[in-house]
Coordinates of C-alpha atoms in Angstrom, one line a residue:
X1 CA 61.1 -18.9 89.6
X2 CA 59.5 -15.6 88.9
X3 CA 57.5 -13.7 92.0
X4 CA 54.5 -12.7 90.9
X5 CA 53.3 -9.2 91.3
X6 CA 51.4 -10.0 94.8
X7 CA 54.3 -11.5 96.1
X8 CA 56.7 -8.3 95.5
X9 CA 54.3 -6.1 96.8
X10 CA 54.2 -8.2 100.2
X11 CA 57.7 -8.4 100.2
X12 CA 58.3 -4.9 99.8
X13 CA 55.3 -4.1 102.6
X14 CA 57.0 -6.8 105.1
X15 CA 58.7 -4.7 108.1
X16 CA 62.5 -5.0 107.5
X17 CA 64.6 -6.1 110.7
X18 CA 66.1 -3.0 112.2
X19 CA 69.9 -3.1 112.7
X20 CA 71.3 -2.3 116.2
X21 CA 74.2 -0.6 116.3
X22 CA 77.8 -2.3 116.9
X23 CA 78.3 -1.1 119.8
X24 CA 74.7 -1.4 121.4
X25 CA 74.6 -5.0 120.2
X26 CA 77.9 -5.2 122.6
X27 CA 77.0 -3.8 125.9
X28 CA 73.8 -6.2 125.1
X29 CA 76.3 -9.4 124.4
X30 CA 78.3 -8.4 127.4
X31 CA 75.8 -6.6 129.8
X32 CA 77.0 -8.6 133.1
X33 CA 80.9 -7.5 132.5
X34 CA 79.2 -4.1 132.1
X35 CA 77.1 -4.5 135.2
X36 CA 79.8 -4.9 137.6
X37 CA 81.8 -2.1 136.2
X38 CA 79.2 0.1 136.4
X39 CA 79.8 1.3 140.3
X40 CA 83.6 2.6 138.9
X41 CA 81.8 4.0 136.1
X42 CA 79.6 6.4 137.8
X43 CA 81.9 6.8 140.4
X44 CA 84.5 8.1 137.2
X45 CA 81.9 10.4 135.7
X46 CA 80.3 11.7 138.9
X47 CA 83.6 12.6 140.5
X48 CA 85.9 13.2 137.5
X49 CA 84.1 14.4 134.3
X50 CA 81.5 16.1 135.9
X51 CA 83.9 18.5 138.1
X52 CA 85.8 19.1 134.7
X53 CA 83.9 22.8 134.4
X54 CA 86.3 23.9 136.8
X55 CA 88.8 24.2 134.6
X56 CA 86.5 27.7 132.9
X57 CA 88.6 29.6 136.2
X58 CA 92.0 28.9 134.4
X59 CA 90.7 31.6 132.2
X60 CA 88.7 33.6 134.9
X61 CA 90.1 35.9 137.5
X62 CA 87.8 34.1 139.4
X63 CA 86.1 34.7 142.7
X64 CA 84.5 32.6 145.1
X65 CA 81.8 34.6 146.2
X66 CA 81.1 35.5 142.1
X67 CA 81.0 31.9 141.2
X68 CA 82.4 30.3 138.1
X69 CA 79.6 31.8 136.1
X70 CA 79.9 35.4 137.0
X71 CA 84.0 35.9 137.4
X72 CA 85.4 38.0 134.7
X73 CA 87.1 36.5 131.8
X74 CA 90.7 37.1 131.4
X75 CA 91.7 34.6 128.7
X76 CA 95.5 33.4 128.6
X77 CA 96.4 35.7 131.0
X78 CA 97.2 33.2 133.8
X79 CA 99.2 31.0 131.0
X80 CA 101.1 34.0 129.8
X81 CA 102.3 34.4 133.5
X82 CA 103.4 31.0 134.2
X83 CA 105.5 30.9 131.1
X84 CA 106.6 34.1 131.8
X85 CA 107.4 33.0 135.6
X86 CA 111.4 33.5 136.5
X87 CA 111.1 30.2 138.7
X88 CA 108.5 28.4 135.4
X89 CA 111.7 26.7 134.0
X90 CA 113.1 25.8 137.7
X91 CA 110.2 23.8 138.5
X92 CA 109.9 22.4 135.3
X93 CA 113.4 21.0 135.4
X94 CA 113.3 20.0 138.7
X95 CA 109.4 17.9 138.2
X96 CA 111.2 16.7 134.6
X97 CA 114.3 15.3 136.5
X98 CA 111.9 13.5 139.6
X99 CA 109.8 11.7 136.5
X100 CA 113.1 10.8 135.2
X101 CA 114.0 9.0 138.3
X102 CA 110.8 7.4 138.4
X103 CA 111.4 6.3 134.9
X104 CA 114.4 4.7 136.0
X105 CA 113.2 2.7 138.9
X106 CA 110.2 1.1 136.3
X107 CA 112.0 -2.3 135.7
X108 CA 112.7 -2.7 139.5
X109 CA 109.1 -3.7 140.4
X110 CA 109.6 -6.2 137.1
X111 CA 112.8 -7.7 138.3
X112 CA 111.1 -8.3 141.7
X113 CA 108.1 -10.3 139.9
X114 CA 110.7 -12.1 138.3
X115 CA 112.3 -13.2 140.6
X116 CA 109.4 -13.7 143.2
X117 CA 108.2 -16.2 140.3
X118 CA 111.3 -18.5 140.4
X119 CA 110.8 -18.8 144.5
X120 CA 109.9 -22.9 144.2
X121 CA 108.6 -22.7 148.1
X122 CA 105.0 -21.7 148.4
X123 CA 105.2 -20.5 151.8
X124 CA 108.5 -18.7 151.4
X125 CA 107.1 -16.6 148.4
X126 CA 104.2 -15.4 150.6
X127 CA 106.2 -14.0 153.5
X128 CA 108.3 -12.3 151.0
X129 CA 105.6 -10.9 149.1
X130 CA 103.8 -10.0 152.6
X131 CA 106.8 -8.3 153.6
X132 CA 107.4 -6.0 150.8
X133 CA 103.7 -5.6 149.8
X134 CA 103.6 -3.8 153.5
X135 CA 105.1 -0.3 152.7
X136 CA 103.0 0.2 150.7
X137 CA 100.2 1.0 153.3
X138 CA 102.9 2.9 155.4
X139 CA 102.0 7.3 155.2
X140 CA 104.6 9.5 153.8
X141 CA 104.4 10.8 156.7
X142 CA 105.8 7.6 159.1
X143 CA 108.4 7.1 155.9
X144 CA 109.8 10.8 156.1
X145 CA 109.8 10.1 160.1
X146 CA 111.6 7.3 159.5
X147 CA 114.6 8.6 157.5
X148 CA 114.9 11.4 160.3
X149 CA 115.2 9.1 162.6
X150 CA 117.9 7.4 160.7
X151 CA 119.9 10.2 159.1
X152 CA 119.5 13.3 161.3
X153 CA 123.1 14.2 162.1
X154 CA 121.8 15.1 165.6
X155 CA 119.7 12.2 166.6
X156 CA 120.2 9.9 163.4
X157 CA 121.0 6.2 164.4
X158 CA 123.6 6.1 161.0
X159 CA 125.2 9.2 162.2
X160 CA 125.7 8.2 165.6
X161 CA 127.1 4.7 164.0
X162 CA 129.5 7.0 162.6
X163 CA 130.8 8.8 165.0
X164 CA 130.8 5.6 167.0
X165 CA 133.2 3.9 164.7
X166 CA 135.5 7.2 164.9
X167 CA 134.3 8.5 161.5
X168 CA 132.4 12.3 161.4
X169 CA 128.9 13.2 161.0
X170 CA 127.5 13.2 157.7
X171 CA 124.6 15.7 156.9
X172 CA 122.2 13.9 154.4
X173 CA 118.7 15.7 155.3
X174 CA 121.2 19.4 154.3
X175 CA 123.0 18.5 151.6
X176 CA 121.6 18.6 148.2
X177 CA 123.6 15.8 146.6
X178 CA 122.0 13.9 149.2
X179 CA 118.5 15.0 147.6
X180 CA 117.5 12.9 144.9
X181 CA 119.2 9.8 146.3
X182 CA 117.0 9.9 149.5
X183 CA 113.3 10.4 147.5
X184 CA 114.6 7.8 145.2
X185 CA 115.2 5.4 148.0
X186 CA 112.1 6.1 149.7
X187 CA 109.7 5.5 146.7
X188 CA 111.8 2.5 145.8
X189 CA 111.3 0.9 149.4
X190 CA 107.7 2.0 149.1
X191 CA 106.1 1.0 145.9
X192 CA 108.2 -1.8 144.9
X193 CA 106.7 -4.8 146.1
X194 CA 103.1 -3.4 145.7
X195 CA 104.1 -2.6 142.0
X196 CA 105.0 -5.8 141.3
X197 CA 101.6 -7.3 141.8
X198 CA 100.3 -6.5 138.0
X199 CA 103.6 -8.1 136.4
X200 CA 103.0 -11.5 139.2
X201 CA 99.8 -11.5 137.9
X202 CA 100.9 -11.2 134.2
X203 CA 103.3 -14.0 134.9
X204 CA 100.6 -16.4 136.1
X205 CA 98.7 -16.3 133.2
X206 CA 101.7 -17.7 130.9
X207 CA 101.1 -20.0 128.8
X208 CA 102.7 -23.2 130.6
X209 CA 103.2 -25.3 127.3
X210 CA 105.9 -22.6 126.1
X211 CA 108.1 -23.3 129.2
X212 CA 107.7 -27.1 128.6
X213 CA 108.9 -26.6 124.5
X214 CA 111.8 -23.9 125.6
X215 CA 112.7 -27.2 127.9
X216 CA 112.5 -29.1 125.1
X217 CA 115.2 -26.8 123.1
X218 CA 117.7 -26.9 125.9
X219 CA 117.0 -23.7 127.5
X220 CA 117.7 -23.3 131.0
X221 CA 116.1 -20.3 133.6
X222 CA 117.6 -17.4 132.4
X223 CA 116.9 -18.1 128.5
X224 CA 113.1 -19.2 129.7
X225 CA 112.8 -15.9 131.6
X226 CA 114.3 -13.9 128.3
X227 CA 112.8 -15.8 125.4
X228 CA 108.9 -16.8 127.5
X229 CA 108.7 -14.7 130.1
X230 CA 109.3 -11.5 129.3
X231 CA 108.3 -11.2 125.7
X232 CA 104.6 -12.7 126.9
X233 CA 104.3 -10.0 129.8
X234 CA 105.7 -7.1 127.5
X235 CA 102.0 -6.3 126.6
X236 CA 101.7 -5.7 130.5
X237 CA 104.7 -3.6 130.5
X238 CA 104.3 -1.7 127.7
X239 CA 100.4 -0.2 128.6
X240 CA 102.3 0.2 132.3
X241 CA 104.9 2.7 130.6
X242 CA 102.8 4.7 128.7
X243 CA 100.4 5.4 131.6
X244 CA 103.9 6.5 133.6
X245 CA 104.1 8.7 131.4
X246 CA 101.2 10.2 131.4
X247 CA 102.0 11.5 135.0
X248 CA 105.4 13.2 134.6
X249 CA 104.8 16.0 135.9
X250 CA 103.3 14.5 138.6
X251 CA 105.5 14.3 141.7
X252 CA 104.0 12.8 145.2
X253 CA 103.2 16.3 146.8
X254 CA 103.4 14.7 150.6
X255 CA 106.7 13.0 149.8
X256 CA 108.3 16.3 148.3
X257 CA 106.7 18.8 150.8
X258 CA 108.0 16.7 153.4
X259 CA 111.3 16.5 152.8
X260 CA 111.7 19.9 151.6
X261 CA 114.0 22.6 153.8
X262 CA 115.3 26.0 152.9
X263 CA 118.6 24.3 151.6
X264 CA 117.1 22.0 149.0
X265 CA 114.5 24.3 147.6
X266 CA 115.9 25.1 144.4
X267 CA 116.0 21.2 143.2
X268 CA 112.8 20.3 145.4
X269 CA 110.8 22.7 144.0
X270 CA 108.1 21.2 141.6
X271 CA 104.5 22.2 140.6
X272 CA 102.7 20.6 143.2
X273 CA 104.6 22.7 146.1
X274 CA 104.6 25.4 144.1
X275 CA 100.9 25.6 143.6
X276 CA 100.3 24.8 147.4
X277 CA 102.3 27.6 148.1
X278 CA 101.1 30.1 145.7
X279 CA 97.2 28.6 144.9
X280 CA 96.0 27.3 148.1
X281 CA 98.1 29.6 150.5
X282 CA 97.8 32.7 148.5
X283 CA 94.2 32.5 147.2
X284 CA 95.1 32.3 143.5
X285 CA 93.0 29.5 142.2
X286 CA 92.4 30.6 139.0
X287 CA 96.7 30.5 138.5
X288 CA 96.6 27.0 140.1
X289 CA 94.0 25.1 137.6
X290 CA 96.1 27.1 134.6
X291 CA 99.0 25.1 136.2
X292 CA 96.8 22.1 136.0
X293 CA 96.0 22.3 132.6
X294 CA 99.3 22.8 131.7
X295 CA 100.5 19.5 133.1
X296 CA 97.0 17.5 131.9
X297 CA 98.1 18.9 128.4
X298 CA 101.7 17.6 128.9
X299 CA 100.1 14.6 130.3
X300 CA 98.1 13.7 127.2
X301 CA 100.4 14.7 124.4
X302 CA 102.9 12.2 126.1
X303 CA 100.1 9.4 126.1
X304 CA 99.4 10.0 122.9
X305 CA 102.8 10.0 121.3
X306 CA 104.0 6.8 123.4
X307 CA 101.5 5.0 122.5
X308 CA 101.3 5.6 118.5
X309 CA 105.1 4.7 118.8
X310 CA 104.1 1.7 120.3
X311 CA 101.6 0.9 118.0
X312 CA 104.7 1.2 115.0
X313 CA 106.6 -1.2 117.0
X314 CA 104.1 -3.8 117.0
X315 CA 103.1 -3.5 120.3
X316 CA 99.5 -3.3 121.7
X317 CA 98.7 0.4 123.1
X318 CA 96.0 1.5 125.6
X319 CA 93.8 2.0 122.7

């Protein structure tokens, strides 16, 4: 049926709905989820992006009493100096190796939820879990204390166990081979059971039905855990490992600092001591945030490549 001539010209002169943007209509569809997030939002922004003009003294030889404003410009002249510095590759090897440890301990908190999961007894699981959830709360400091107490050669409980059983003294706080085995140890003791927490949480939400078919098929604990398990919590692990290694460079500055001496400086060295030392005790802040920068950069280029290689092997990234 034909409109008439009238009925075009109201048609045409009728307001036409407006559309709302995708991702308005969203925080709209999903404004209560957004609500309660909105305390770590501002809290992000306010204390995160907004400080982010700090990083203009990288390229200033700033001064405090100037302002970030009125310090003079000196462009890549604090980069060209930390490339350029004799100890650069030192503390770069030595903050590359530490992340490379840390990379190595990443399944441990995984095994634990593992096998935390196959505990049948309620109350059993919970003291364990209580139990190694608790270091996790304990300072570096009572943690560095503690493996002095232990291992000092003069007042070092295994040392005097040593010498007690008629062996000699071993110096493990002095030697360097001793180095790496000690903060390994440490973080291990530390962060395993409070690590574990995501991957027990992934594991809960399993669907239940696949253990009950993998049943079904003859499969016993070990092929459930392999073939359900860990291919359903592999989404967890994967967004777990590419935010790792986002922080690389990253070393625990209190841990490090800590158990630093004049023996182990040349493999304990790393960027975080090094710009304590150099920024905050020698006053050159603009040097530090170049140092900064340079590890954010490292950071983000890591991120980035991770996760599009994820995304190749068919796994979801973190975006």
């Amino acid at each position: 049926m034909k409109q008439t001539a009238a009925e075009r010209i109201a048609v045409a002169d009728r307001p036409k709905a407006r559309k709302e943007h995708p991702v308005l209509r969203s925080i709209v569809r999903h404004r209560q989820f957004y609500l309660l997030g909105l305390p770590g939002i501002l809290s992000f922004i306010i204390f995160k992006y907004f400080p982010m003009y700090g990083i203009l003294i990288a390229f200033q030889d700033y001064n405090p009493f100037a302002g970030v404003m009125k310090s003079d410009w000196v462009g890549f002249d604090h980069f060209i100096r930390l490339f350029t510095d004799p100890d650069f590759f030192m503390i770069l090897r030595n903050a590359l190796f530490l992340s490379l440890l840390g990379i190595c301990l990443f399944p441990a908190p995984i095994l634990l939820a593992l096998l935390l999961n196959e505990l049948r007894s309620e109350l059993y699981k919970r003291m364990v879990q209580t139990v190694i959830y608790l270091p996790h709360f304990v300072s570096w400091v009572i943690v560095v204390s503690l493996t002095y107490i232990f291992l000092s050669s003069e007042i070092g409980l295994i040392n005097k166990l040593l010498l007690a059983l008629g062996g000699e003294k071993i110096n493990f706080l002095f030697e360097n081979k001793y180095f790496y085995p000690l903060i390994m140890s440490q973080d291990l003791w530390r962060s395993i059971g409070w690590g574990s927490i995501i991957y027990m949480a992934a594991i809960a939400g399993v669907d239940t039905s696949l253990y009950d078919a993998a049943k079904m098929d003859g499969a016993g604990r070990l092929r459930q855990i392999w073939n359900v398990t860990i291919p359903s919590i592999m989404p967890t692990i994967v967004i777990l490992f590419i935010l790792q290694l986002g922080s690389t460079l990253d070393v625990n500055f209190e841990q490090i600092w800590l158990m630093q001496n004049p023996l182990n400086t040349h493999i304990s060295e790393v960027f975080e001591t090094y710009v304590f030392k150099v920024g905050v005790g020698g006053g050159e802040y603009s040097y530090s945030t170049a140092i900064g920068i340079f590890k954010s950069v490292v950071g983000l280029a890591l991120i980035v490549a991770a996760n599009k290689l994820a995304s190749r092997r068919g796994h979801e990234g973190i975006w």
